[in-house]
Amino acid sequence: MARPEQVLLLEPQHELKFRGPFTDVVTTTLKLANPTDRNVCFKVKTTAPRRYCVRPNSGVIDAGTSINVSVMLQPFDYDPNEKSKHKFMVQSLIAPPDMTDMEGVWKEAKPEELMDSKLRCVFEMPIENEKTHEIDSNKMMSSSLLKTESSTLSMKSMVSSLDDGEVKRIMEECKRLQMEVQRLREENKQIRQEDDGLRMRKSPVMAAQQSSSSSVTVKEEGLSIRYLRQER
């Protein structure tokens, strides 16, 4: 079953326009008018609830009156190449004469009693801001291109400034450094071998000293025992 036509009059009817710059909160007004002789309940919903603050987002419009709804877009980084896909929906239903609980009325409402209207969001940037944004983008691109070209030129100039003689001299210096490193390695190896030889020569001498000191101790103990026996 088709839903009934919207009884509320919306202004604007199809689009909510937000004019930048979007560095601060941007507010647009949605007017809802009730031309009927009965009170009408309404709700305002959006596909991007975190991006907008709506006041009031629901309520009752008395017969023959209207209400202004403030739709506040939160600050964001505007990209002129990105199209807005945000949408709003105004949902309404005729309020019963003895209504005391509006939320209860919404919960008990039948689908064929609900009316809705949809609006899409449009972001507009002033011409001066668009030019500024374009100029800034061009400046960034130009600076990056200049940096790339300057680095390429500096590398080319360094290569071209080295003649054959300098290249040969650099190669000889590298070869000399390699030979010096090899010589130091050989010296280090020889020193280690000499240290190992000294350790090996010291080991027999220390063993002999230890054995001689042990024999002397034994002899001294034997003499002391004999001396004690003679005294007895």
Short mmCIF file of C-alpha atoms in Angstrom, two decimals:
data_model
loop_
_atom_site.label_atom_id
_atom_site.label_comp_id
_atom_site.label_asym_id
_atom_site.label_seq_id
_atom_site.Cartn_x
_atom_site.Cartn_y
_atom_site.Cartn_z
CA MET A 1 0.00 0.00 0.00
CA ALA A 2 1.35 3.41 -1.02
CA ARG A 3 2.09 5.89 1.70
CA PRO A 4 -0.01 9.07 1.87
CA GLU A 5 1.41 12.34 0.56
CA GLN A 6 3.30 14.59 2.92
CA VAL A 7 0.97 17.09 4.56
CA LEU A 8 3.79 19.33 5.76
CA LEU A 9 5.18 22.01 3.51
CA LEU A 10 8.96 22.00 3.41
CA GLU A 11 11.13 24.98 2.59
CA PRO A 12 13.43 24.18 0.86
CA GLN A 13 11.65 21.25 -0.74
CA HIS A 14 14.47 19.10 -2.18
CA GLU A 15 17.93 20.36 -1.16
CA LEU A 16 19.67 21.56 1.98
CA LYS A 17 22.48 23.87 0.93
CA PHE A 18 25.53 24.47 3.11
CA ARG A 19 27.84 27.32 2.13
CA GLY A 20 31.51 27.13 3.13
CA PRO A 21 34.20 27.57 4.15
CA PHE A 22 33.67 24.51 6.33
CA THR A 23 36.30 25.27 8.95
CA ASP A 24 33.51 26.13 11.40
CA VAL A 25 29.91 25.02 12.01
CA VAL A 26 27.68 25.86 9.03
CA THR A 27 23.95 26.19 9.75
CA THR A 28 21.04 26.06 7.36
CA THR A 29 17.33 26.35 8.20
CA LEU A 30 14.58 23.95 7.25
CA LYS A 31 11.07 25.39 7.61
CA LEU A 32 8.22 22.98 8.28
CA ALA A 33 4.69 24.37 7.89
CA ASN A 34 1.44 22.63 8.84
CA PRO A 35 -1.41 23.92 6.63
CA THR A 36 -3.94 21.40 7.98
CA ASP A 37 -6.47 21.84 10.75
CA ARG A 38 -4.90 19.05 12.85
CA ASN A 39 -1.70 18.80 14.81
CA VAL A 40 1.14 16.90 13.10
CA CYS A 41 4.04 15.02 14.70
CA PHE A 42 7.38 15.16 12.91
CA LYS A 43 10.88 13.68 13.03
CA VAL A 44 14.00 14.76 11.14
CA LYS A 45 16.50 11.98 10.33
CA THR A 46 19.80 11.91 8.44
CA THR A 47 22.08 9.29 6.89
CA ALA A 48 25.09 10.92 8.60
CA PRO A 49 24.06 11.61 12.22
CA ARG A 50 27.64 12.22 13.40
CA ARG A 51 28.13 15.03 10.89
CA TYR A 52 25.02 17.05 11.74
CA CYS A 53 23.31 18.50 14.78
CA VAL A 54 19.53 19.03 14.31
CA ARG A 55 17.48 21.21 16.64
CA PRO A 56 14.67 20.36 17.15
CA ASN A 57 14.83 16.91 15.59
CA SER A 58 11.27 15.98 16.59
CA GLY A 59 8.10 17.54 17.98
CA VAL A 60 4.54 18.56 17.22
CA ILE A 61 3.44 21.32 14.82
CA ASP A 62 0.13 22.80 15.74
CA ALA A 63 -2.55 23.28 13.09
CA GLY A 64 -1.91 26.28 10.84
CA THR A 65 1.55 27.02 12.28
CA SER A 66 5.14 26.40 11.24
CA ILE A 67 8.49 25.67 12.85
CA ASN A 68 12.11 26.34 11.89
CA VAL A 69 14.57 23.44 12.21
CA SER A 70 18.27 24.35 12.46
CA VAL A 71 20.54 21.87 10.68
CA MET A 72 24.16 22.39 11.77
CA LEU A 73 26.95 20.84 9.72
CA GLN A 74 30.06 20.11 11.78
CA PRO A 75 33.52 21.32 10.53
CA PHE A 76 35.34 19.03 8.10
CA ASP A 77 38.03 19.07 5.39
CA TYR A 78 36.26 20.13 2.23
CA ASP A 79 37.19 18.39 -1.02
CA PRO A 80 35.59 20.00 -4.11
CA ASN A 81 36.00 16.76 -6.07
CA GLU A 82 33.95 14.76 -3.56
CA LYS A 83 30.19 14.87 -4.00
CA SER A 84 28.01 14.78 -0.92
CA LYS A 85 25.93 11.65 -0.45
CA HIS A 86 24.26 12.86 2.74
CA LYS A 87 20.48 12.88 2.83
CA PHE A 88 17.74 13.99 5.21
CA MET A 89 14.25 12.66 5.70
CA VAL A 90 11.31 14.45 7.31
CA GLN A 91 8.84 11.93 8.67
CA SER A 92 5.39 12.93 9.89
CA LEU A 93 2.02 11.59 11.01
CA ILE A 94 -1.28 13.10 12.08
CA ALA A 95 -1.38 13.43 15.87
CA PRO A 96 -4.40 11.81 17.56
CA PRO A 97 -6.71 14.26 19.39
CA ASP A 98 -6.00 12.83 22.83
CA MET A 99 -2.24 12.40 22.43
CA THR A 100 -0.29 12.39 25.71
CA ASP A 101 2.79 10.31 24.78
CA MET A 102 4.37 11.24 21.45
CA GLU A 103 6.92 8.39 21.49
CA GLY A 104 4.10 5.94 22.10
CA VAL A 105 2.25 7.35 19.08
CA TRP A 106 5.30 6.76 16.87
CA LYS A 107 5.69 3.19 18.11
CA GLU A 108 2.03 2.33 17.56
CA ALA A 109 1.78 4.08 14.16
CA LYS A 110 0.95 1.91 11.16
CA PRO A 111 3.13 2.12 8.01
CA GLU A 112 0.24 3.53 5.97
CA GLU A 113 -0.08 6.42 8.46
CA LEU A 114 3.51 7.60 8.03
CA MET A 115 4.44 10.33 5.57
CA ASP A 116 7.96 11.28 4.56
CA SER A 117 9.92 13.70 2.39
CA LYS A 118 13.58 13.37 1.41
CA LEU A 119 16.17 16.09 0.87
CA ARG A 120 19.74 15.83 -0.31
CA CYS A 121 22.66 17.91 0.99
CA VAL A 122 24.61 20.25 -1.25
CA PHE A 123 27.94 21.82 -0.30
CA GLU A 124 28.81 25.17 -1.86
CA MET A 125 32.17 26.88 -1.63
CA PRO A 126 32.49 30.63 -2.35
CA ILE A 127 34.35 31.36 -5.59
CA GLU A 128 37.19 33.11 -3.76
CA ASN A 129 37.73 30.10 -1.49
CA GLU A 130 37.69 27.76 -4.47
CA LYS A 131 40.34 29.86 -6.17
CA THR A 132 42.40 29.94 -2.98
CA HIS A 133 42.10 26.18 -2.63
CA GLU A 134 43.12 25.73 -6.27
CA ILE A 135 46.07 28.11 -5.90
CA ASP A 136 47.26 26.30 -2.78
CA SER A 137 47.06 22.96 -4.57
CA ASN A 138 48.99 24.35 -7.54
CA LYS A 139 51.63 25.79 -5.20
CA MET A 140 52.08 22.43 -3.50
CA MET A 141 52.42 20.65 -6.83
CA SER A 142 54.86 23.25 -8.17
CA SER A 143 57.03 23.12 -5.06
CA SER A 144 57.22 19.32 -5.19
CA LEU A 145 58.12 19.42 -8.89
CA LEU A 146 60.80 22.04 -8.25
CA LYS A 147 62.31 19.94 -5.46
CA THR A 148 62.39 16.87 -7.71
CA GLU A 149 63.95 18.78 -10.60
CA SER A 150 66.56 20.44 -8.37
CA SER A 151 67.61 17.11 -6.85
CA THR A 152 67.88 15.57 -10.33
CA LEU A 153 69.94 18.51 -11.59
CA SER A 154 72.25 18.39 -8.58
CA MET A 155 72.95 14.70 -9.17
CA LYS A 156 73.63 15.32 -12.85
CA SER A 157 75.97 18.21 -12.05
CA MET A 158 77.91 16.07 -9.56
CA VAL A 159 78.38 13.29 -12.11
CA SER A 160 79.35 15.66 -14.91
CA SER A 161 81.82 17.54 -12.70
CA LEU A 162 83.89 14.37 -12.08
CA ASP A 163 86.40 13.84 -14.91
CA ASP A 164 88.28 10.62 -15.63
CA GLY A 165 91.27 11.64 -13.53
CA GLU A 166 89.18 12.19 -10.39
CA VAL A 167 87.32 8.93 -10.87
CA LYS A 168 90.64 7.08 -11.19
CA ARG A 169 91.99 8.78 -8.07
CA ILE A 170 88.91 7.79 -6.06
CA MET A 171 89.24 4.18 -7.21
CA GLU A 172 92.92 4.08 -6.20
CA GLU A 173 92.06 5.53 -2.78
CA CYS A 174 89.44 2.83 -2.24
CA LYS A 175 91.95 0.14 -3.23
CA ARG A 176 94.55 1.56 -0.83
CA LEU A 177 92.05 1.57 2.04
CA GLN A 178 91.13 -2.04 1.33
CA MET A 179 94.83 -3.05 1.46
CA GLU A 180 95.26 -1.17 4.75
CA VAL A 181 92.32 -3.04 6.27
CA GLN A 182 93.82 -6.36 5.12
CA ARG A 183 97.20 -5.48 6.66
CA LEU A 184 95.61 -4.62 9.99
CA ARG A 185 93.77 -7.94 9.98
CA GLU A 186 97.06 -9.84 9.42
CA GLU A 187 98.77 -7.95 12.26
CA ASN A 188 95.90 -8.72 14.60
CA LYS A 189 96.08 -12.41 13.67
CA GLN A 190 99.86 -12.49 14.33
CA ILE A 191 99.46 -10.85 17.75
CA ARG A 192 96.88 -13.47 18.73
CA GLN A 193 99.24 -16.29 17.70
CA GLU A 194 102.08 -14.79 19.79
CA ASP A 195 99.79 -14.55 22.82
CA ASP A 196 98.85 -18.22 22.43
CA GLY A 197 102.56 -19.22 22.30
CA LEU A 198 103.35 -17.31 25.48
CA ARG A 199 100.53 -19.06 27.31
CA MET A 200 101.78 -22.48 26.20
CA ARG A 201 105.39 -21.74 27.37
CA LYS A 202 104.23 -20.47 30.75
CA SER A 203 102.23 -23.61 31.56
CA PRO A 204 105.23 -26.11 32.02
CA VAL A 205 107.19 -23.60 34.13
CA MET A 206 104.28 -23.06 36.50
CA ALA A 207 103.78 -26.84 36.83
CA ALA A 208 107.46 -27.39 37.70
CA GLN A 209 107.35 -24.65 40.32
CA GLN A 210 104.34 -26.20 41.93
CA SER A 211 105.95 -29.72 42.10
CA SER A 212 109.21 -28.40 43.62
CA SER A 213 107.39 -26.46 46.30
CA SER A 214 105.42 -29.62 47.18
CA SER A 215 108.64 -31.74 47.63
CA VAL A 216 110.24 -29.12 49.86
CA THR A 217 107.18 -29.11 52.07
CA VAL A 218 107.30 -32.91 52.41
CA LYS A 219 111.03 -32.86 53.33
CA GLU A 220 110.50 -30.19 55.97
CA GLU A 221 107.71 -32.25 57.51
CA GLY A 222 110.03 -35.34 57.62
CA LEU A 223 112.80 -33.43 59.38
CA SER A 224 110.42 -32.08 61.98
CA ILE A 225 109.18 -35.61 62.74
CA ARG A 226 112.76 -36.96 63.18
CA TYR A 227 113.70 -34.07 65.41
CA LEU A 228 110.78 -34.83 67.70
CA ARG A 229 111.74 -38.53 67.96
CA GLN A 230 115.37 -37.72 68.95
CA GLU A 231 114.16 -35.45 71.75
CA ARG A 232 112.01 -38.22 73.11
#
